Amino acid sequence: MVVDRLYESVKQKGVVCVGLDTDISYVPEEMAKAASTPGEAVFLFNKAIVDATADVSGCYKVQIAYYESLGLDGMLAYKKTLAYLREKGLIAIADIKRGDIAKTAEMYAKGHFEGDFEADFVTLAPYMGMDSVTPYLPYFKEKNKGCFILVRTSNPGSRDFQYLTTSSGKTIYDTVGAAVQALGQDYMGSCGFSSIGAVIGGTTSEEAETIRREMDKTFFLIPGYGAQGGKAEDIARYLVHGNGGVVNSSRAVLLAYKKHGGTFDEAARAEVLRMRKEIEDACKLLEK
């Protein structure tokens, strides 16, 4: 199962998921000018970031919107970035947040688990119901793929719907989380987690222990660290002995050079190492 690859990668290299949410404005001016197109500049920037962090990052998340915004040129950069991650044997999460049903979902699954845009995991939005997830399931066993389903996100607007209480007394996110955990039972890896994971925002710690207990077989993709307010001690509560989840960081890594100076790739590596140590230390304190 692909979740075993991810678990082992985290065990060996740490919980940091580098978010390649690369806007053209992030690319150093001299690199952007030397590239033949904006998309090529973005790819070369990504490639250097990957080369600098491959041995200290658990995986990579590639947010498709940044590439779509550059048109065909951007989508070529998206394709080349995913291909480069595969070439290096690294784990790629395609952050596409698809949420459609039936034949449309089948085409999304084919588009992002095969061919030009192939990734190891995709992110999915379940608002239309769990039949928006089922078209992806054949790929999990047959093609060794996985997904992360949005359960409780890190944005302020998550409280608009996700925290509403159902007739059973549970929140919407509790209900979705239970469905994700149940669906994941058929796709368990030897590591004790499922290839059907969940996006769980790390900006609040109040519900962390309950969420982790009720979704004990679910691997988490955790956004919200750093700029959105999630602290290392908050994040640690969603992990299990420092594993069972990856913590995404995008701008803090990609733009570290603008804050700390130095070359962009060296600064990105330093930020990943700093973040990794901070979270590891928080996990150790929690377990004392």
PDB file of C-alpha atoms in Angstrom:
ATOM      1  CA  MET A   1       0.000   0.000   0.000  1.00  0.00           C
ATOM      2  CA  VAL A   2       1.206   3.507  -0.810  1.00  0.00           C
ATOM      3  CA  VAL A   3       0.585   4.565   2.796  1.00  0.00           C
ATOM      4  CA  ASP A   4       3.406   2.219   3.854  1.00  0.00           C
ATOM      5  CA  ARG A   5       5.782   4.080   1.546  1.00  0.00           C
ATOM      6  CA  LEU A   6       4.650   7.354   3.078  1.00  0.00           C
ATOM      7  CA  TYR A   7       4.954   6.046   6.628  1.00  0.00           C
ATOM      8  CA  GLU A   8       8.502   4.806   5.983  1.00  0.00           C
ATOM      9  CA  SER A   9       9.446   8.066   4.311  1.00  0.00           C
ATOM     10  CA  VAL A  10       8.254  10.017   7.352  1.00  0.00           C
ATOM     11  CA  LYS A  11      10.097   7.618   9.651  1.00  0.00           C
ATOM     12  CA  GLN A  12      13.343   8.123   7.758  1.00  0.00           C
ATOM     13  CA  LYS A  13      13.121  11.772   6.724  1.00  0.00           C
ATOM     14  CA  GLY A  14      10.604  13.496   8.996  1.00  0.00           C
ATOM     15  CA  VAL A  15       7.053  14.817   8.930  1.00  0.00           C
ATOM     16  CA  VAL A  16       7.545  17.860   6.708  1.00  0.00           C
ATOM     17  CA  CYS A  17       5.530  17.927   3.496  1.00  0.00           C
ATOM     18  CA  VAL A  18       6.989  20.586   1.221  1.00  0.00           C
ATOM     19  CA  GLY A  19       4.199  22.395  -0.585  1.00  0.00           C
ATOM     20  CA  LEU A  20       5.209  23.215  -4.146  1.00  0.00           C
ATOM     21  CA  ASP A  21       2.514  25.895  -4.401  1.00  0.00           C
ATOM     22  CA  THR A  22       4.825  27.915  -6.568  1.00  0.00           C
ATOM     23  CA  ASP A  23       3.777  31.340  -7.783  1.00  0.00           C
ATOM     24  CA  ILE A  24       5.988  32.850 -10.470  1.00  0.00           C
ATOM     25  CA  SER A  25       6.656  35.789  -8.119  1.00  0.00           C
ATOM     26  CA  TYR A  26       8.466  33.391  -5.754  1.00  0.00           C
ATOM     27  CA  VAL A  27      11.158  32.654  -8.334  1.00  0.00           C
ATOM     28  CA  PRO A  28      14.325  34.789  -7.998  1.00  0.00           C
ATOM     29  CA  GLU A  29      14.414  37.468 -10.660  1.00  0.00           C
ATOM     30  CA  GLU A  30      17.584  36.259 -12.331  1.00  0.00           C
ATOM     31  CA  MET A  31      16.223  32.702 -12.638  1.00  0.00           C
ATOM     32  CA  ALA A  32      12.924  33.951 -14.032  1.00  0.00           C
ATOM     33  CA  LYS A  33      14.688  36.094 -16.626  1.00  0.00           C
ATOM     34  CA  ALA A  34      16.977  33.254 -17.724  1.00  0.00           C
ATOM     35  CA  ALA A  35      14.105  30.792 -18.258  1.00  0.00           C
ATOM     36  CA  SER A  36      12.392  30.560 -21.635  1.00  0.00           C
ATOM     37  CA  THR A  37       8.867  30.819 -20.141  1.00  0.00           C
ATOM     38  CA  PRO A  38       7.280  31.466 -16.718  1.00  0.00           C
ATOM     39  CA  GLY A  39       6.346  27.789 -16.516  1.00  0.00           C
ATOM     40  CA  GLU A  40       9.927  26.735 -17.164  1.00  0.00           C
ATOM     41  CA  ALA A  41      11.090  29.128 -14.424  1.00  0.00           C
ATOM     42  CA  VAL A  42       8.620  27.585 -11.978  1.00  0.00           C
ATOM     43  CA  PHE A  43       9.778  24.063 -12.838  1.00  0.00           C
ATOM     44  CA  LEU A  44      13.471  24.917 -12.455  1.00  0.00           C
ATOM     45  CA  PHE A  45      12.721  26.549  -9.099  1.00  0.00           C
ATOM     46  CA  ASN A  46      10.762  23.458  -7.979  1.00  0.00           C
ATOM     47  CA  LYS A  47      13.546  21.152  -9.149  1.00  0.00           C
ATOM     48  CA  ALA A  48      16.122  23.021  -7.089  1.00  0.00           C
ATOM     49  CA  ILE A  49      13.856  22.994  -4.015  1.00  0.00           C
ATOM     50  CA  VAL A  50      13.336  19.234  -4.401  1.00  0.00           C
ATOM     51  CA  ASP A  51      17.055  18.586  -4.835  1.00  0.00           C
ATOM     52  CA  ALA A  52      17.811  20.581  -1.686  1.00  0.00           C
ATOM     53  CA  THR A  53      15.158  18.917   0.502  1.00  0.00           C
ATOM     54  CA  ALA A  54      14.696  15.366  -0.832  1.00  0.00           C
ATOM     55  CA  ASP A  55      16.550  13.731   2.059  1.00  0.00           C
ATOM     56  CA  VAL A  56      14.780  15.713   4.812  1.00  0.00           C
ATOM     57  CA  SER A  57      11.159  15.891   3.577  1.00  0.00           C
ATOM     58  CA  GLY A  58       8.587  13.133   3.983  1.00  0.00           C
ATOM     59  CA  CYS A  59       6.730  14.056   0.787  1.00  0.00           C
ATOM     60  CA  TYR A  60       5.696  16.878  -1.548  1.00  0.00           C
ATOM     61  CA  LYS A  61       2.312  18.479  -2.189  1.00  0.00           C
ATOM     62  CA  VAL A  62       1.764  20.127  -5.574  1.00  0.00           C
ATOM     63  CA  GLN A  63      -1.180  22.547  -5.620  1.00  0.00           C
ATOM     64  CA  ILE A  64      -2.572  22.513  -9.143  1.00  0.00           C
ATOM     65  CA  ALA A  65      -4.117  26.008  -9.082  1.00  0.00           C
ATOM     66  CA  TYR A  66      -0.720  27.705  -9.203  1.00  0.00           C
ATOM     67  CA  TYR A  67       0.031  25.866 -12.443  1.00  0.00           C
ATOM     68  CA  GLU A  68      -3.417  26.269 -13.977  1.00  0.00           C
ATOM     69  CA  SER A  69      -3.047  30.026 -13.538  1.00  0.00           C
ATOM     70  CA  LEU A  70      -0.192  29.972 -16.070  1.00  0.00           C
ATOM     71  CA  GLY A  71      -2.242  28.132 -18.711  1.00  0.00           C
ATOM     72  CA  LEU A  72      -0.677  25.405 -20.825  1.00  0.00           C
ATOM     73  CA  ASP A  73       2.801  26.588 -19.926  1.00  0.00           C
ATOM     74  CA  GLY A  74       1.968  26.141 -16.243  1.00  0.00           C
ATOM     75  CA  MET A  75       0.426  22.720 -16.735  1.00  0.00           C
ATOM     76  CA  LEU A  76       3.616  21.610 -18.478  1.00  0.00           C
ATOM     77  CA  ALA A  77       5.500  22.743 -15.358  1.00  0.00           C
ATOM     78  CA  TYR A  78       3.026  20.762 -13.243  1.00  0.00           C
ATOM     79  CA  LYS A  79       3.605  17.651 -15.375  1.00  0.00           C
ATOM     80  CA  LYS A  80       7.383  18.039 -15.247  1.00  0.00           C
ATOM     81  CA  THR A  81       7.357  18.609 -11.485  1.00  0.00           C
ATOM     82  CA  LEU A  82       5.357  15.425 -10.849  1.00  0.00           C
ATOM     83  CA  ALA A  83       7.568  13.481 -13.264  1.00  0.00           C
ATOM     84  CA  TYR A  84      10.687  14.718 -11.491  1.00  0.00           C
ATOM     85  CA  LEU A  85       9.340  13.618  -8.103  1.00  0.00           C
ATOM     86  CA  ARG A  86       8.609  10.153  -9.546  1.00  0.00           C
ATOM     87  CA  GLU A  87      12.074   9.997 -11.124  1.00  0.00           C
ATOM     88  CA  LYS A  88      13.637  10.659  -7.695  1.00  0.00           C
ATOM     89  CA  GLY A  89      11.419   8.061  -5.996  1.00  0.00           C
ATOM     90  CA  LEU A  90       9.671  10.735  -3.899  1.00  0.00           C
ATOM     91  CA  ILE A  91       6.028  10.817  -2.840  1.00  0.00           C
ATOM     92  CA  ALA A  92       3.754  13.325  -4.555  1.00  0.00           C
ATOM     93  CA  ILE A  93       0.388  14.550  -3.327  1.00  0.00           C
ATOM     94  CA  ALA A  94      -1.624  16.270  -6.059  1.00  0.00           C
ATOM     95  CA  ASP A  95      -3.633  18.929  -4.252  1.00  0.00           C
ATOM     96  CA  ILE A  96      -6.600  19.028  -6.636  1.00  0.00           C
ATOM     97  CA  LYS A  97      -9.544  18.971  -4.154  1.00  0.00           C
ATOM     98  CA  ARG A  98     -11.887  17.281  -6.618  1.00  0.00           C
ATOM     99  CA  GLY A  99     -15.427  16.518  -5.459  1.00  0.00           C
ATOM    100  CA  ASP A 100     -17.594  15.332  -8.340  1.00  0.00           C
ATOM    101  CA  ILE A 101     -19.420  12.046  -8.882  1.00  0.00           C
ATOM    102  CA  ALA A 102     -19.947   9.202 -11.338  1.00  0.00           C
ATOM    103  CA  LYS A 103     -18.237   9.323 -14.742  1.00  0.00           C
ATOM    104  CA  THR A 104     -16.791  12.775 -14.086  1.00  0.00           C
ATOM    105  CA  ALA A 105     -15.010  11.500 -10.967  1.00  0.00           C
ATOM    106  CA  GLU A 106     -13.775   8.479 -12.943  1.00  0.00           C
ATOM    107  CA  MET A 107     -12.155  10.854 -15.419  1.00  0.00           C
ATOM    108  CA  TYR A 108     -10.562  12.891 -12.638  1.00  0.00           C
ATOM    109  CA  ALA A 109      -9.176   9.665 -11.149  1.00  0.00           C
ATOM    110  CA  LYS A 110      -7.761   8.582 -14.492  1.00  0.00           C
ATOM    111  CA  GLY A 111      -6.351  12.044 -15.132  1.00  0.00           C
ATOM    112  CA  HIS A 112      -4.456  12.236 -11.852  1.00  0.00           C
ATOM    113  CA  PHE A 113      -3.478   8.599 -11.272  1.00  0.00           C
ATOM    114  CA  GLU A 114      -2.350   7.867 -14.848  1.00  0.00           C
ATOM    115  CA  GLY A 115      -0.593   9.655 -17.677  1.00  0.00           C
ATOM    116  CA  ASP A 116       0.875  13.148 -17.695  1.00  0.00           C
ATOM    117  CA  PHE A 117      -0.393  14.210 -14.254  1.00  0.00           C
ATOM    118  CA  GLU A 118       0.203  10.996 -12.313  1.00  0.00           C
ATOM    119  CA  ALA A 119       0.613  11.409  -8.539  1.00  0.00           C
ATOM    120  CA  ASP A 120       0.673   9.042  -5.563  1.00  0.00           C
ATOM    121  CA  PHE A 121      -2.146  10.740  -3.640  1.00  0.00           C
ATOM    122  CA  VAL A 122      -4.865  13.242  -4.475  1.00  0.00           C
ATOM    123  CA  THR A 123      -6.942  15.489  -2.226  1.00  0.00           C
ATOM    124  CA  LEU A 124     -10.714  15.067  -2.438  1.00  0.00           C
ATOM    125  CA  ALA A 125     -13.700  17.112  -1.237  1.00  0.00           C
ATOM    126  CA  PRO A 126     -16.580  14.884   0.008  1.00  0.00           C
ATOM    127  CA  TYR A 127     -19.403  17.442   0.157  1.00  0.00           C
ATOM    128  CA  MET A 128     -21.422  15.649  -2.551  1.00  0.00           C
ATOM    129  CA  GLY A 129     -21.209  12.415  -0.556  1.00  0.00           C
ATOM    130  CA  MET A 130     -18.971   9.375  -0.407  1.00  0.00           C
ATOM    131  CA  ASP A 131     -19.920   8.425  -3.961  1.00  0.00           C
ATOM    132  CA  SER A 132     -17.628  11.275  -4.941  1.00  0.00           C
ATOM    133  CA  VAL A 133     -14.797   9.126  -3.543  1.00  0.00           C
ATOM    134  CA  THR A 134     -15.711   5.636  -4.741  1.00  0.00           C
ATOM    135  CA  PRO A 135     -14.571   6.132  -8.386  1.00  0.00           C
ATOM    136  CA  TYR A 136     -11.010   6.520  -7.078  1.00  0.00           C
ATOM    137  CA  LEU A 137     -11.032   3.313  -5.042  1.00  0.00           C
ATOM    138  CA  PRO A 138      -9.975   0.849  -7.788  1.00  0.00           C
ATOM    139  CA  TYR A 139      -6.673   2.706  -8.084  1.00  0.00           C
ATOM    140  CA  PHE A 140      -5.825   2.235  -4.418  1.00  0.00           C
ATOM    141  CA  LYS A 141      -5.280  -1.513  -4.653  1.00  0.00           C
ATOM    142  CA  GLU A 142      -4.647  -1.960  -8.366  1.00  0.00           C
ATOM    143  CA  LYS A 143      -2.293   1.000  -8.887  1.00  0.00           C
ATOM    144  CA  ASN A 144      -0.993   1.568  -5.337  1.00  0.00           C
ATOM    145  CA  LYS A 145      -2.537   5.036  -5.002  1.00  0.00           C
ATOM    146  CA  GLY A 146      -4.221   6.901  -2.145  1.00  0.00           C
ATOM    147  CA  CYS A 147      -6.133  10.023  -1.205  1.00  0.00           C
ATOM    148  CA  PHE A 148      -6.605  12.606   1.505  1.00  0.00           C
ATOM    149  CA  ILE A 149     -10.238  13.574   2.078  1.00  0.00           C
ATOM    150  CA  LEU A 150     -11.092  17.002   3.467  1.00  0.00           C
ATOM    151  CA  VAL A 151     -12.436  16.492   6.996  1.00  0.00           C
ATOM    152  CA  ARG A 152     -11.614  19.564   9.077  1.00  0.00           C
ATOM    153  CA  THR A 153      -9.672  22.274   7.341  1.00  0.00           C
ATOM    154  CA  SER A 154      -7.466  25.070   8.687  1.00  0.00           C
ATOM    155  CA  ASN A 155      -9.157  28.112   7.128  1.00  0.00           C
ATOM    156  CA  PRO A 156     -11.327  30.437   9.271  1.00  0.00           C
ATOM    157  CA  GLY A 157     -14.390  29.629   7.134  1.00  0.00           C
ATOM    158  CA  SER A 158     -14.217  25.981   8.196  1.00  0.00           C
ATOM    159  CA  ARG A 159     -16.586  26.917  11.018  1.00  0.00           C
ATOM    160  CA  ASP A 160     -19.287  27.968   8.547  1.00  0.00           C
ATOM    161  CA  PHE A 161     -20.242  24.350   7.857  1.00  0.00           C
ATOM    162  CA  GLN A 162     -17.765  21.853   9.309  1.00  0.00           C
ATOM    163  CA  TYR A 163     -18.639  22.652  12.934  1.00  0.00           C
ATOM    164  CA  LEU A 164     -22.411  22.514  12.502  1.00  0.00           C
ATOM    165  CA  THR A 165     -24.051  19.917  14.729  1.00  0.00           C
ATOM    166  CA  THR A 166     -26.082  17.096  13.216  1.00  0.00           C
ATOM    167  CA  SER A 167     -29.175  15.459  14.756  1.00  0.00           C
ATOM    168  CA  SER A 168     -26.897  12.828  16.313  1.00  0.00           C
ATOM    169  CA  GLY A 169     -25.060  15.515  18.271  1.00  0.00           C
ATOM    170  CA  LYS A 170     -21.914  15.132  16.184  1.00  0.00           C
ATOM    171  CA  THR A 171     -20.356  17.890  14.102  1.00  0.00           C
ATOM    172  CA  ILE A 172     -20.264  17.654  10.322  1.00  0.00           C
ATOM    173  CA  TYR A 173     -16.517  17.065  10.447  1.00  0.00           C
ATOM    174  CA  ASP A 174     -17.005  14.259  12.997  1.00  0.00           C
ATOM    175  CA  THR A 175     -19.488  12.632  10.635  1.00  0.00           C
ATOM    176  CA  VAL A 176     -17.179  12.933   7.646  1.00  0.00           C
ATOM    177  CA  GLY A 177     -14.247  11.693   9.713  1.00  0.00           C
ATOM    178  CA  ALA A 178     -16.160   8.591  10.797  1.00  0.00           C
ATOM    179  CA  ALA A 179     -17.060   7.841   7.166  1.00  0.00           C
ATOM    180  CA  VAL A 180     -13.425   8.255   6.087  1.00  0.00           C
ATOM    181  CA  GLN A 181     -12.185   5.959   8.864  1.00  0.00           C
ATOM    182  CA  ALA A 182     -14.797   3.321   7.972  1.00  0.00           C
ATOM    183  CA  LEU A 183     -14.045   3.448   4.245  1.00  0.00           C
ATOM    184  CA  GLY A 184     -10.346   3.169   4.945  1.00  0.00           C
ATOM    185  CA  GLN A 185     -10.629  -0.228   6.629  1.00  0.00           C
ATOM    186  CA  ASP A 186     -10.433  -1.994   3.263  1.00  0.00           C
ATOM    187  CA  TYR A 187      -7.218  -0.197   2.291  1.00  0.00           C
ATOM    188  CA  MET A 188      -5.025  -0.748   5.343  1.00  0.00           C
ATOM    189  CA  GLY A 189      -1.266  -0.837   5.102  1.00  0.00           C
ATOM    190  CA  SER A 190       1.047  -2.908   7.264  1.00  0.00           C
ATOM    191  CA  CYS A 191       1.993   0.298   9.113  1.00  0.00           C
ATOM    192  CA  GLY A 192      -1.454   0.387  10.743  1.00  0.00           C
ATOM    193  CA  PHE A 193      -2.811   3.275   8.686  1.00  0.00           C
ATOM    194  CA  SER A 194      -5.018   3.384   5.602  1.00  0.00           C
ATOM    195  CA  SER A 195      -4.239   4.689   2.127  1.00  0.00           C
ATOM    196  CA  ILE A 196      -7.432   6.720   2.548  1.00  0.00           C
ATOM    197  CA  GLY A 197      -6.202   9.627   4.625  1.00  0.00           C
ATOM    198  CA  ALA A 198      -7.728  12.860   5.882  1.00  0.00           C
ATOM    199  CA  VAL A 199      -6.940  16.549   5.682  1.00  0.00           C
ATOM    200  CA  ILE A 200      -7.016  17.780   9.278  1.00  0.00           C
ATOM    201  CA  GLY A 201      -6.117  21.415   9.902  1.00  0.00           C
ATOM    202  CA  GLY A 202      -3.546  21.933  12.629  1.00  0.00           C
ATOM    203  CA  THR A 203      -4.572  25.440  13.655  1.00  0.00           C
ATOM    204  CA  THR A 204      -6.470  24.345  16.767  1.00  0.00           C
ATOM    205  CA  SER A 205      -5.517  21.804  19.404  1.00  0.00           C
ATOM    206  CA  GLU A 206      -8.780  21.633  21.380  1.00  0.00           C
ATOM    207  CA  GLU A 207     -10.194  18.699  19.410  1.00  0.00           C
ATOM    208  CA  ALA A 208      -6.856  17.082  18.577  1.00  0.00           C
ATOM    209  CA  GLU A 209      -6.933  14.207  21.033  1.00  0.00           C
ATOM    210  CA  THR A 210     -10.532  13.316  20.177  1.00  0.00           C
ATOM    211  CA  ILE A 211      -9.900  13.442  16.426  1.00  0.00           C
ATOM    212  CA  ARG A 212      -6.745  11.361  16.709  1.00  0.00           C
ATOM    213  CA  ARG A 213      -8.484   8.788  18.921  1.00  0.00           C
ATOM    214  CA  GLU A 214     -11.549   8.449  16.685  1.00  0.00           C
ATOM    215  CA  MET A 215      -9.471   8.361  13.492  1.00  0.00           C
ATOM    216  CA  ASP A 216      -6.705   6.161  14.824  1.00  0.00           C
ATOM    217  CA  LYS A 217      -6.252   4.259  11.536  1.00  0.00           C
ATOM    218  CA  THR A 218      -6.253   7.372   9.349  1.00  0.00           C
ATOM    219  CA  PHE A 219      -3.089   9.080   8.117  1.00  0.00           C
ATOM    220  CA  PHE A 220      -3.353  12.883   8.281  1.00  0.00           C
ATOM    221  CA  LEU A 221      -2.295  15.617   5.895  1.00  0.00           C
ATOM    222  CA  ILE A 222      -1.993  18.585   8.247  1.00  0.00           C
ATOM    223  CA  PRO A 223      -2.074  22.144   6.877  1.00  0.00           C
ATOM    224  CA  GLY A 224      -2.068  25.292   8.988  1.00  0.00           C
ATOM    225  CA  TYR A 225       1.410  25.185  10.538  1.00  0.00           C
ATOM    226  CA  GLY A 226       3.221  28.503  10.839  1.00  0.00           C
ATOM    227  CA  ALA A 227       1.643  31.374   8.921  1.00  0.00           C
ATOM    228  CA  GLN A 228      -1.928  30.184   9.612  1.00  0.00           C
ATOM    229  CA  GLY A 229      -1.269  29.947  13.338  1.00  0.00           C
ATOM    230  CA  GLY A 230      -0.652  26.235  13.964  1.00  0.00           C
ATOM    231  CA  LYS A 231       2.113  25.742  16.528  1.00  0.00           C
ATOM    232  CA  ALA A 232       4.406  22.725  16.831  1.00  0.00           C
ATOM    233  CA  GLU A 233       2.804  21.712  20.129  1.00  0.00           C
ATOM    234  CA  ASP A 234      -0.613  21.768  18.440  1.00  0.00           C
ATOM    235  CA  ILE A 235       0.629  19.704  15.503  1.00  0.00           C
ATOM    236  CA  ALA A 236       2.229  17.079  17.757  1.00  0.00           C
ATOM    237  CA  ARG A 237      -1.182  16.120  19.154  1.00  0.00           C
ATOM    238  CA  TYR A 238      -2.328  14.960  15.720  1.00  0.00           C
ATOM    239  CA  LEU A 239       0.660  12.649  15.269  1.00  0.00           C
ATOM    240  CA  VAL A 240       1.333   9.186  16.694  1.00  0.00           C
ATOM    241  CA  HIS A 241       4.877   8.896  18.045  1.00  0.00           C
ATOM    242  CA  GLY A 242       5.946  11.464  15.463  1.00  0.00           C
ATOM    243  CA  ASN A 243       4.310   9.666  12.529  1.00  0.00           C
ATOM    244  CA  GLY A 244       0.802   9.016  11.201  1.00  0.00           C
ATOM    245  CA  GLY A 245       0.721  12.376   9.472  1.00  0.00           C
ATOM    246  CA  VAL A 246       2.624  14.898   7.391  1.00  0.00           C
ATOM    247  CA  VAL A 247       2.705  18.628   8.052  1.00  0.00           C
ATOM    248  CA  ASN A 248       2.516  20.864   5.021  1.00  0.00           C
ATOM    249  CA  SER A 249       4.515  24.043   4.627  1.00  0.00           C
ATOM    250  CA  SER A 250       4.528  25.992   1.388  1.00  0.00           C
ATOM    251  CA  ARG A 251       5.345  29.691   1.495  1.00  0.00           C
ATOM    252  CA  ALA A 252       7.539  29.422   4.609  1.00  0.00           C
ATOM    253  CA  VAL A 253       9.801  27.002   2.705  1.00  0.00           C
ATOM    254  CA  LEU A 254       9.608  28.476  -0.786  1.00  0.00           C
ATOM    255  CA  LEU A 255      10.138  32.056   0.390  1.00  0.00           C
ATOM    256  CA  ALA A 256      12.602  31.374   3.216  1.00  0.00           C
ATOM    257  CA  TYR A 257      15.356  33.077   1.238  1.00  0.00           C
ATOM    258  CA  LYS A 258      13.457  36.373   1.226  1.00  0.00           C
ATOM    259  CA  LYS A 259      13.227  36.274   5.016  1.00  0.00           C
ATOM    260  CA  HIS A 260      16.607  34.843   5.949  1.00  0.00           C
ATOM    261  CA  GLY A 261      18.801  35.574   2.931  1.00  0.00           C
ATOM    262  CA  GLY A 262      21.102  33.182   1.112  1.00  0.00           C
ATOM    263  CA  THR A 263      20.261  31.130  -1.952  1.00  0.00           C
ATOM    264  CA  PHE A 264      16.650  30.056  -2.221  1.00  0.00           C
ATOM    265  CA  ASP A 265      17.384  26.328  -2.185  1.00  0.00           C
ATOM    266  CA  GLU A 266      19.730  26.470   0.811  1.00  0.00           C
ATOM    267  CA  ALA A 267      17.242  28.648   2.702  1.00  0.00           C
ATOM    268  CA  ALA A 268      14.435  26.191   1.891  1.00  0.00           C
ATOM    269  CA  ARG A 269      16.462  23.283   3.267  1.00  0.00           C
ATOM    270  CA  ALA A 270      17.267  25.224   6.438  1.00  0.00           C
ATOM    271  CA  GLU A 271      13.578  25.996   6.976  1.00  0.00           C
ATOM    272  CA  VAL A 272      12.585  22.343   6.509  1.00  0.00           C
ATOM    273  CA  LEU A 273      15.222  21.277   9.027  1.00  0.00           C
ATOM    274  CA  ARG A 274      14.126  23.954  11.500  1.00  0.00           C
ATOM    275  CA  MET A 275      10.471  22.970  11.160  1.00  0.00           C
ATOM    276  CA  ARG A 276      11.232  19.258  11.408  1.00  0.00           C
ATOM    277  CA  LYS A 277      13.230  19.708  14.609  1.00  0.00           C
ATOM    278  CA  GLU A 278      10.597  21.946  16.181  1.00  0.00           C
ATOM    279  CA  ILE A 279       7.863  19.370  15.584  1.00  0.00           C
ATOM    280  CA  GLU A 280      10.067  16.446  16.654  1.00  0.00           C
ATOM    281  CA  ASP A 281      10.900  18.275  19.893  1.00  0.00           C
ATOM    282  CA  ALA A 282       7.217  18.979  20.516  1.00  0.00           C
ATOM    283  CA  CYS A 283       6.398  15.278  20.010  1.00  0.00           C
ATOM    284  CA  LYS A 284       9.090  14.255  22.496  1.00  0.00           C
ATOM    285  CA  LEU A 285       7.765  16.698  25.106  1.00  0.00           C
ATOM    286  CA  LEU A 286       4.230  15.406  24.610  1.00  0.00           C
ATOM    287  CA  GLU A 287       5.331  11.835  25.231  1.00  0.00           C
ATOM    288  CA  LYS A 288       7.209  12.570  28.470  1.00  0.00           C
TER     289      LYS A 288
END
